[in-house]
Amino acid sequence: GAVVSQHPSRVICKSGTSVKIECRSLDFQATTMFWYRQFPKQSLMLMATSNEGSKATYEQGVEKDKFLINHASLTLSTLTVTSAHPEDSSFYICSANLLAGGDTQYFGPGTRLTVL
Amino acid sequence: KQEVTQIPAALSVPEGENLVLNCSFTDSAIYNLQWFRQDPGKGLTSLLLIQSSQREQTSGRLNASLDKSSGRSTLYIAASQPGDSATYLCAVGGYQKVTFGTGTKLQVIP
């Protein structure tokens, strides 16, 4: 149980285009979903926290107009990287908390974005 | 603010050796601690999850311990194999936030 999926697993796009990454909780409902980013040879850093039906809360330094987060349902959150540039190339990972309680975050496998 | 440190940053051992990876954290008010494995260019694979009320978890050749009071966790790998080569990440779970360490890159030499 508590499986989180991400789609796509890899994406390559041209500079200036927008890319959408989906995060789904497959066998549970998630009150909260989180998005993390990993720069090369660095650890994962929290970008934003999203609750179903409300606006995401972004960490300091993360541009909310650049990284659009939509949490449309209790099983789906999307991250859209708008007008992507090479410096946005990174590894993006989502996680989700169980609706039923508890504070364990279950992580998706991640999406590797490469912007040419 | 929680800070998570993993030492060593890199480790190279011969195949068959038992080894210990260390993780320390500054704020002991945690909910859980997870150990992940990350292969180059790949995503995270969850290895073990220890809730704050637990002292250890085991899965196969892996054993993770947690000492909240001292702010430490260890990941013990028994009889290491070349396939264990990867980066191992420690992630400390607090309220609505998980803080990751920078990882230990393990190389097991055949």
PDB file of C-alpha atoms in Angstrom:
ATOM      1  CA  GLY A   1       0.000   0.000   0.000  1.00  0.00           C
ATOM      2  CA  ALA A   2       0.820   3.725  -0.022  1.00  0.00           C
ATOM      3  CA  VAL A   3       2.159   3.840  -3.556  1.00  0.00           C
ATOM      4  CA  VAL A   4       2.864   7.141  -5.251  1.00  0.00           C
ATOM      5  CA  SER A   5       3.471   7.373  -8.973  1.00  0.00           C
ATOM      6  CA  GLN A   6       4.862  10.129 -11.143  1.00  0.00           C
ATOM      7  CA  HIS A   7       4.508  10.730 -14.828  1.00  0.00           C
ATOM      8  CA  PRO A   8       6.551  11.126 -16.865  1.00  0.00           C
ATOM      9  CA  SER A   9       9.683   9.586 -15.412  1.00  0.00           C
ATOM     10  CA  ARG A  10      11.853  11.493 -17.870  1.00  0.00           C
ATOM     11  CA  VAL A  11      11.174  14.487 -20.054  1.00  0.00           C
ATOM     12  CA  ILE A  12      13.333  16.487 -22.431  1.00  0.00           C
ATOM     13  CA  CYS A  13      12.030  19.781 -23.719  1.00  0.00           C
ATOM     14  CA  LYS A  14      13.164  22.889 -25.516  1.00  0.00           C
ATOM     15  CA  SER A  15      13.839  26.105 -23.715  1.00  0.00           C
ATOM     16  CA  GLY A  16      10.722  28.247 -23.429  1.00  0.00           C
ATOM     17  CA  THR A  17       8.224  25.423 -23.350  1.00  0.00           C
ATOM     18  CA  SER A  18       6.129  24.357 -20.358  1.00  0.00           C
ATOM     19  CA  VAL A  19       6.244  20.924 -18.831  1.00  0.00           C
ATOM     20  CA  LYS A  20       3.644  19.270 -16.627  1.00  0.00           C
ATOM     21  CA  ILE A  21       4.520  16.556 -14.132  1.00  0.00           C
ATOM     22  CA  GLU A  22       1.814  14.458 -12.498  1.00  0.00           C
ATOM     23  CA  CYS A  23       1.907  12.946  -9.049  1.00  0.00           C
ATOM     24  CA  ARG A  24      -0.695  10.371  -8.095  1.00  0.00           C
ATOM     25  CA  SER A  25      -1.413   8.444  -4.937  1.00  0.00           C
ATOM     26  CA  LEU A  26      -2.499   5.087  -6.316  1.00  0.00           C
ATOM     27  CA  ASP A  27      -4.048   3.300  -3.389  1.00  0.00           C
ATOM     28  CA  PHE A  28      -4.791   6.007  -0.863  1.00  0.00           C
ATOM     29  CA  GLN A  29      -6.156   9.496  -0.556  1.00  0.00           C
ATOM     30  CA  ALA A  30      -3.671  12.194   0.270  1.00  0.00           C
ATOM     31  CA  THR A  31      -4.484  15.238   2.322  1.00  0.00           C
ATOM     32  CA  THR A  32      -1.260  16.892   1.413  1.00  0.00           C
ATOM     33  CA  MET A  33       1.239  16.499  -1.388  1.00  0.00           C
ATOM     34  CA  PHE A  34       4.740  17.860  -1.498  1.00  0.00           C
ATOM     35  CA  TRP A  35       7.122  18.698  -4.300  1.00  0.00           C
ATOM     36  CA  TYR A  36      10.874  18.443  -3.977  1.00  0.00           C
ATOM     37  CA  ARG A  37      13.724  19.288  -6.280  1.00  0.00           C
ATOM     38  CA  GLN A  38      17.206  17.833  -6.408  1.00  0.00           C
ATOM     39  CA  PHE A  39      20.063  19.742  -7.955  1.00  0.00           C
ATOM     40  CA  PRO A  40      23.053  17.753  -9.226  1.00  0.00           C
ATOM     41  CA  LYS A  41      25.120  16.339  -6.381  1.00  0.00           C
ATOM     42  CA  GLN A  42      22.874  17.969  -3.805  1.00  0.00           C
ATOM     43  CA  SER A  43      20.137  16.727  -1.586  1.00  0.00           C
ATOM     44  CA  LEU A  44      16.430  17.122  -2.130  1.00  0.00           C
ATOM     45  CA  MET A  45      14.906  20.424  -1.157  1.00  0.00           C
ATOM     46  CA  LEU A  46      11.238  21.075  -0.504  1.00  0.00           C
ATOM     47  CA  MET A  47       9.714  23.387  -3.082  1.00  0.00           C
ATOM     48  CA  ALA A  48       6.098  23.569  -2.037  1.00  0.00           C
ATOM     49  CA  THR A  49       3.302  21.967  -0.074  1.00  0.00           C
ATOM     50  CA  SER A  50      -0.153  21.596  -1.547  1.00  0.00           C
ATOM     51  CA  ASN A  51      -3.489  20.689  -0.049  1.00  0.00           C
ATOM     52  CA  GLU A  52      -6.414  19.528  -2.119  1.00  0.00           C
ATOM     53  CA  GLY A  53      -8.560  22.415  -3.247  1.00  0.00           C
ATOM     54  CA  SER A  54      -6.353  25.193  -1.937  1.00  0.00           C
ATOM     55  CA  LYS A  55      -3.342  27.159  -3.086  1.00  0.00           C
ATOM     56  CA  ALA A  56       0.086  25.698  -2.608  1.00  0.00           C
ATOM     57  CA  THR A  57       2.475  27.042  -0.026  1.00  0.00           C
ATOM     58  CA  TYR A  58       5.881  27.710  -1.542  1.00  0.00           C
ATOM     59  CA  GLU A  59       9.207  27.622   0.243  1.00  0.00           C
ATOM     60  CA  GLN A  60      11.299  30.746   0.311  1.00  0.00           C
ATOM     61  CA  GLY A  61      13.090  31.333  -2.948  1.00  0.00           C
ATOM     62  CA  VAL A  62      10.755  29.213  -5.077  1.00  0.00           C
ATOM     63  CA  GLU A  63       8.957  31.199  -7.758  1.00  0.00           C
ATOM     64  CA  LYS A  64       5.275  30.359  -7.625  1.00  0.00           C
ATOM     65  CA  ASP A  65       4.643  31.778 -11.095  1.00  0.00           C
ATOM     66  CA  LYS A  66       7.409  29.613 -12.461  1.00  0.00           C
ATOM     67  CA  PHE A  67       6.375  26.414 -10.757  1.00  0.00           C
ATOM     68  CA  LEU A  68       2.607  26.108 -10.880  1.00  0.00           C
ATOM     69  CA  ILE A  69       1.080  23.543  -8.588  1.00  0.00           C
ATOM     70  CA  ASN A  70      -2.464  22.278  -8.859  1.00  0.00           C
ATOM     71  CA  HIS A  71      -3.934  19.825  -6.385  1.00  0.00           C
ATOM     72  CA  ALA A  72      -7.141  18.943  -8.119  1.00  0.00           C
ATOM     73  CA  SER A  73      -8.162  15.924  -6.110  1.00  0.00           C
ATOM     74  CA  LEU A  74      -7.164  13.795  -3.165  1.00  0.00           C
ATOM     75  CA  THR A  75      -5.130  11.572  -5.469  1.00  0.00           C
ATOM     76  CA  LEU A  76      -3.594  13.971  -7.980  1.00  0.00           C
ATOM     77  CA  SER A  77      -1.235  16.923  -7.861  1.00  0.00           C
ATOM     78  CA  THR A  78       0.502  18.470 -10.848  1.00  0.00           C
ATOM     79  CA  LEU A  79       3.610  20.598 -11.124  1.00  0.00           C
ATOM     80  CA  THR A  80       3.962  22.725 -14.233  1.00  0.00           C
ATOM     81  CA  VAL A  81       7.329  24.236 -14.997  1.00  0.00           C
ATOM     82  CA  THR A  82       6.456  27.248 -17.111  1.00  0.00           C
ATOM     83  CA  SER A  83       8.738  28.679 -19.775  1.00  0.00           C
ATOM     84  CA  ALA A  84      11.426  26.208 -18.826  1.00  0.00           C
ATOM     85  CA  HIS A  85      15.081  27.122 -19.103  1.00  0.00           C
ATOM     86  CA  PRO A  86      18.208  24.973 -18.869  1.00  0.00           C
ATOM     87  CA  GLU A  87      18.692  25.985 -15.240  1.00  0.00           C
ATOM     88  CA  ASP A  88      15.361  24.313 -14.471  1.00  0.00           C
ATOM     89  CA  SER A  89      16.866  20.975 -15.445  1.00  0.00           C
ATOM     90  CA  SER A  90      16.645  18.917 -12.328  1.00  0.00           C
ATOM     91  CA  PHE A  91      15.119  15.926 -10.633  1.00  0.00           C
ATOM     92  CA  TYR A  92      11.625  16.565  -9.280  1.00  0.00           C
ATOM     93  CA  ILE A  93      10.027  14.278  -6.707  1.00  0.00           C
ATOM     94  CA  CYS A  94       6.625  14.376  -5.106  1.00  0.00           C
ATOM     95  CA  SER A  95       5.365  12.848  -1.919  1.00  0.00           C
ATOM     96  CA  ALA A  96       2.002  12.431  -0.261  1.00  0.00           C
ATOM     97  CA  ASN A  97       0.565  12.106   3.235  1.00  0.00           C
ATOM     98  CA  LEU A  98      -2.199   9.670   4.015  1.00  0.00           C
ATOM     99  CA  LEU A  99      -5.657  11.182   4.462  1.00  0.00           C
ATOM    100  CA  ALA A 100      -6.287   8.852   7.355  1.00  0.00           C
ATOM    101  CA  GLY A 101      -3.674  10.479   9.449  1.00  0.00           C
ATOM    102  CA  GLY A 102      -0.070  10.023  10.348  1.00  0.00           C
ATOM    103  CA  ASP A 103       2.780  12.102   9.158  1.00  0.00           C
ATOM    104  CA  THR A 104       4.642   9.728   6.942  1.00  0.00           C
ATOM    105  CA  GLN A 105       5.351  11.025   3.483  1.00  0.00           C
ATOM    106  CA  TYR A 106       5.339   8.438   0.748  1.00  0.00           C
ATOM    107  CA  PHE A 107       7.549   9.361  -2.157  1.00  0.00           C
ATOM    108  CA  GLY A 108       7.120   8.958  -5.874  1.00  0.00           C
ATOM    109  CA  PRO A 109       9.979   7.703  -8.024  1.00  0.00           C
ATOM    110  CA  GLY A 110      10.777  11.134  -9.435  1.00  0.00           C
ATOM    111  CA  THR A 111      10.874  12.882 -12.793  1.00  0.00           C
ATOM    112  CA  ARG A 112      14.063  13.916 -14.491  1.00  0.00           C
ATOM    113  CA  LEU A 113      13.626  17.105 -16.478  1.00  0.00           C
ATOM    114  CA  THR A 114      16.188  18.174 -19.051  1.00  0.00           C
ATOM    115  CA  VAL A 115      15.721  21.516 -20.750  1.00  0.00           C
ATOM    116  CA  LEU A 116      17.774  22.009 -23.895  1.00  0.00           C
TER     117      LEU A 116
ATOM    118  CA  LYS B   1      15.367  24.332  11.566  1.00  0.00           C
ATOM    119  CA  GLN B   2      16.167  20.669  11.118  1.00  0.00           C
ATOM    120  CA  GLU B   3      19.589  19.847   9.747  1.00  0.00           C
ATOM    121  CA  VAL B   4      20.527  16.374   8.610  1.00  0.00           C
ATOM    122  CA  THR B   5      24.107  15.256   8.149  1.00  0.00           C
ATOM    123  CA  GLN B   6      25.368  12.038   6.649  1.00  0.00           C
ATOM    124  CA  ILE B   7      28.870  10.808   7.212  1.00  0.00           C
ATOM    125  CA  PRO B   8      30.842   9.689   5.344  1.00  0.00           C
ATOM    126  CA  ALA B   9      29.978  11.397   2.078  1.00  0.00           C
ATOM    127  CA  ALA B  10      31.512   8.514   0.174  1.00  0.00           C
ATOM    128  CA  LEU B  11      32.526   5.014   1.095  1.00  0.00           C
ATOM    129  CA  SER B  12      34.258   2.257  -0.808  1.00  0.00           C
ATOM    130  CA  VAL B  13      34.341  -1.281   0.541  1.00  0.00           C
ATOM    131  CA  PRO B  14      35.211  -4.736  -0.775  1.00  0.00           C
ATOM    132  CA  GLU B  15      32.384  -7.113  -1.517  1.00  0.00           C
ATOM    133  CA  GLY B  16      31.203  -9.143   1.447  1.00  0.00           C
ATOM    134  CA  GLU B  17      32.036  -6.563   4.066  1.00  0.00           C
ATOM    135  CA  ASN B  18      29.494  -5.396   6.613  1.00  0.00           C
ATOM    136  CA  LEU B  19      29.131  -1.638   6.769  1.00  0.00           C
ATOM    137  CA  VAL B  20      27.385   1.150   8.627  1.00  0.00           C
ATOM    138  CA  LEU B  21      26.107   4.416   7.250  1.00  0.00           C
ATOM    139  CA  ASN B  22      25.450   7.259   9.653  1.00  0.00           C
ATOM    140  CA  CYS B  23      22.825   9.946   9.791  1.00  0.00           C
ATOM    141  CA  SER B  24      22.553  12.659  12.417  1.00  0.00           C
ATOM    142  CA  PHE B  25      19.891  15.295  12.909  1.00  0.00           C
ATOM    143  CA  THR B  26      19.682  18.378  15.079  1.00  0.00           C
ATOM    144  CA  ASP B  27      16.029  18.434  16.156  1.00  0.00           C
ATOM    145  CA  SER B  28      14.906  15.311  17.995  1.00  0.00           C
ATOM    146  CA  ALA B  29      11.201  16.177  17.647  1.00  0.00           C
ATOM    147  CA  ILE B  30      10.716  13.956  14.641  1.00  0.00           C
ATOM    148  CA  TYR B  31       7.837  11.831  13.437  1.00  0.00           C
ATOM    149  CA  ASN B  32       9.817   9.282  11.503  1.00  0.00           C
ATOM    150  CA  LEU B  33      13.013   8.629   9.623  1.00  0.00           C
ATOM    151  CA  GLN B  34      13.399   6.987   6.250  1.00  0.00           C
ATOM    152  CA  TRP B  35      16.362   5.551   4.426  1.00  0.00           C
ATOM    153  CA  PHE B  36      16.350   5.691   0.641  1.00  0.00           C
ATOM    154  CA  ARG B  37      18.548   4.402  -2.084  1.00  0.00           C
ATOM    155  CA  GLN B  38      19.194   6.390  -5.249  1.00  0.00           C
ATOM    156  CA  ASP B  39      20.970   4.944  -8.244  1.00  0.00           C
ATOM    157  CA  PRO B  40      22.704   7.343 -10.663  1.00  0.00           C
ATOM    158  CA  GLY B  41      20.166   9.173 -12.788  1.00  0.00           C
ATOM    159  CA  LYS B  42      17.314   7.298 -11.146  1.00  0.00           C
ATOM    160  CA  GLY B  43      14.625   7.994  -8.606  1.00  0.00           C
ATOM    161  CA  LEU B  44      14.336   7.161  -4.938  1.00  0.00           C
ATOM    162  CA  THR B  45      13.745   3.685  -3.638  1.00  0.00           C
ATOM    163  CA  SER B  46      12.465   3.515  -0.093  1.00  0.00           C
ATOM    164  CA  LEU B  47      14.450   1.020   1.969  1.00  0.00           C
ATOM    165  CA  LEU B  48      13.275   1.355   5.534  1.00  0.00           C
ATOM    166  CA  LEU B  49      10.899   3.577   7.467  1.00  0.00           C
ATOM    167  CA  ILE B  50      11.236   3.945  11.227  1.00  0.00           C
ATOM    168  CA  GLN B  51       8.460   5.650  13.153  1.00  0.00           C
ATOM    169  CA  SER B  52       9.455   7.846  16.082  1.00  0.00           C
ATOM    170  CA  SER B  53       8.225   5.254  18.563  1.00  0.00           C
ATOM    171  CA  GLN B  54      10.411   2.535  17.069  1.00  0.00           C
ATOM    172  CA  ARG B  55      14.064   1.773  17.660  1.00  0.00           C
ATOM    173  CA  GLU B  56      14.862  -0.208  14.549  1.00  0.00           C
ATOM    174  CA  GLN B  57      13.574  -1.793  11.377  1.00  0.00           C
ATOM    175  CA  THR B  58      14.953  -4.672   9.375  1.00  0.00           C
ATOM    176  CA  SER B  59      14.570  -5.754   5.791  1.00  0.00           C
ATOM    177  CA  GLY B  60      16.722  -8.544   4.474  1.00  0.00           C
ATOM    178  CA  ARG B  61      20.371  -7.552   4.805  1.00  0.00           C
ATOM    179  CA  LEU B  62      19.440  -4.053   5.931  1.00  0.00           C
ATOM    180  CA  ASN B  63      18.908  -2.886   9.470  1.00  0.00           C
ATOM    181  CA  ALA B  64      18.184   0.687  10.441  1.00  0.00           C
ATOM    182  CA  SER B  65      18.275   1.983  13.981  1.00  0.00           C
ATOM    183  CA  LEU B  66      16.968   5.196  15.464  1.00  0.00           C
ATOM    184  CA  ASP B  67      18.053   6.996  18.607  1.00  0.00           C
ATOM    185  CA  LYS B  68      15.953  10.142  18.826  1.00  0.00           C
ATOM    186  CA  SER B  69      17.503  11.434  22.006  1.00  0.00           C
ATOM    187  CA  SER B  70      20.959  11.539  20.497  1.00  0.00           C
ATOM    188  CA  GLY B  71      19.727  12.552  17.055  1.00  0.00           C
ATOM    189  CA  ARG B  72      21.198   9.591  15.271  1.00  0.00           C
ATOM    190  CA  SER B  73      20.274   6.824  12.903  1.00  0.00           C
ATOM    191  CA  THR B  74      22.404   4.129  11.346  1.00  0.00           C
ATOM    192  CA  LEU B  75      21.870   1.922   8.345  1.00  0.00           C
ATOM    193  CA  TYR B  76      23.639  -1.382   8.629  1.00  0.00           C
ATOM    194  CA  ILE B  77      24.242  -3.379   5.458  1.00  0.00           C
ATOM    195  CA  ALA B  78      25.355  -6.950   5.940  1.00  0.00           C
ATOM    196  CA  ALA B  79      27.457  -8.898   3.456  1.00  0.00           C
ATOM    197  CA  SER B  80      27.631  -6.067   0.958  1.00  0.00           C
ATOM    198  CA  GLN B  81      27.295  -6.805  -2.750  1.00  0.00           C
ATOM    199  CA  PRO B  82      28.275  -4.825  -5.851  1.00  0.00           C
ATOM    200  CA  GLY B  83      24.568  -4.300  -6.482  1.00  0.00           C
ATOM    201  CA  ASP B  84      24.399  -2.304  -3.271  1.00  0.00           C
ATOM    202  CA  SER B  85      26.456   0.435  -4.908  1.00  0.00           C
ATOM    203  CA  ALA B  86      24.328   3.583  -4.870  1.00  0.00           C
ATOM    204  CA  THR B  87      23.785   6.767  -2.930  1.00  0.00           C
ATOM    205  CA  TYR B  88      21.946   6.293   0.346  1.00  0.00           C
ATOM    206  CA  LEU B  89      19.814   9.135   1.638  1.00  0.00           C
ATOM    207  CA  CYS B  90      18.524   9.668   5.123  1.00  0.00           C
ATOM    208  CA  ALA B  91      15.278  11.641   5.396  1.00  0.00           C
ATOM    209  CA  VAL B  92      13.966  12.956   8.691  1.00  0.00           C
ATOM    210  CA  GLY B  93      10.216  13.479   8.872  1.00  0.00           C
ATOM    211  CA  GLY B  94       8.752  16.325  10.892  1.00  0.00           C
ATOM    212  CA  TYR B  95       5.363  18.002  10.777  1.00  0.00           C
ATOM    213  CA  GLN B  96       4.520  18.585   7.118  1.00  0.00           C
ATOM    214  CA  LYS B  97       8.162  18.497   6.153  1.00  0.00           C
ATOM    215  CA  VAL B  98      10.872  15.997   5.371  1.00  0.00           C
ATOM    216  CA  THR B  99      14.506  17.062   5.561  1.00  0.00           C
ATOM    217  CA  PHE B 100      17.009  15.092   3.554  1.00  0.00           C
ATOM    218  CA  GLY B 101      20.652  14.527   4.200  1.00  0.00           C
ATOM    219  CA  THR B 102      23.169  14.958   1.414  1.00  0.00           C
ATOM    220  CA  GLY B 103      23.713  11.237   1.138  1.00  0.00           C
ATOM    221  CA  THR B 104      26.486   8.694   1.332  1.00  0.00           C
ATOM    222  CA  LYS B 105      27.762   7.382  -1.968  1.00  0.00           C
ATOM    223  CA  LEU B 106      28.599   3.723  -1.529  1.00  0.00           C
ATOM    224  CA  GLN B 107      30.763   1.701  -3.847  1.00  0.00           C
ATOM    225  CA  VAL B 108      31.103  -2.027  -3.283  1.00  0.00           C
ATOM    226  CA  ILE B 109      34.093  -3.409  -5.101  1.00  0.00           C
ATOM    227  CA  PRO B 110      33.829  -6.962  -6.499  1.00  0.00           C
TER     228      PRO B 110
END
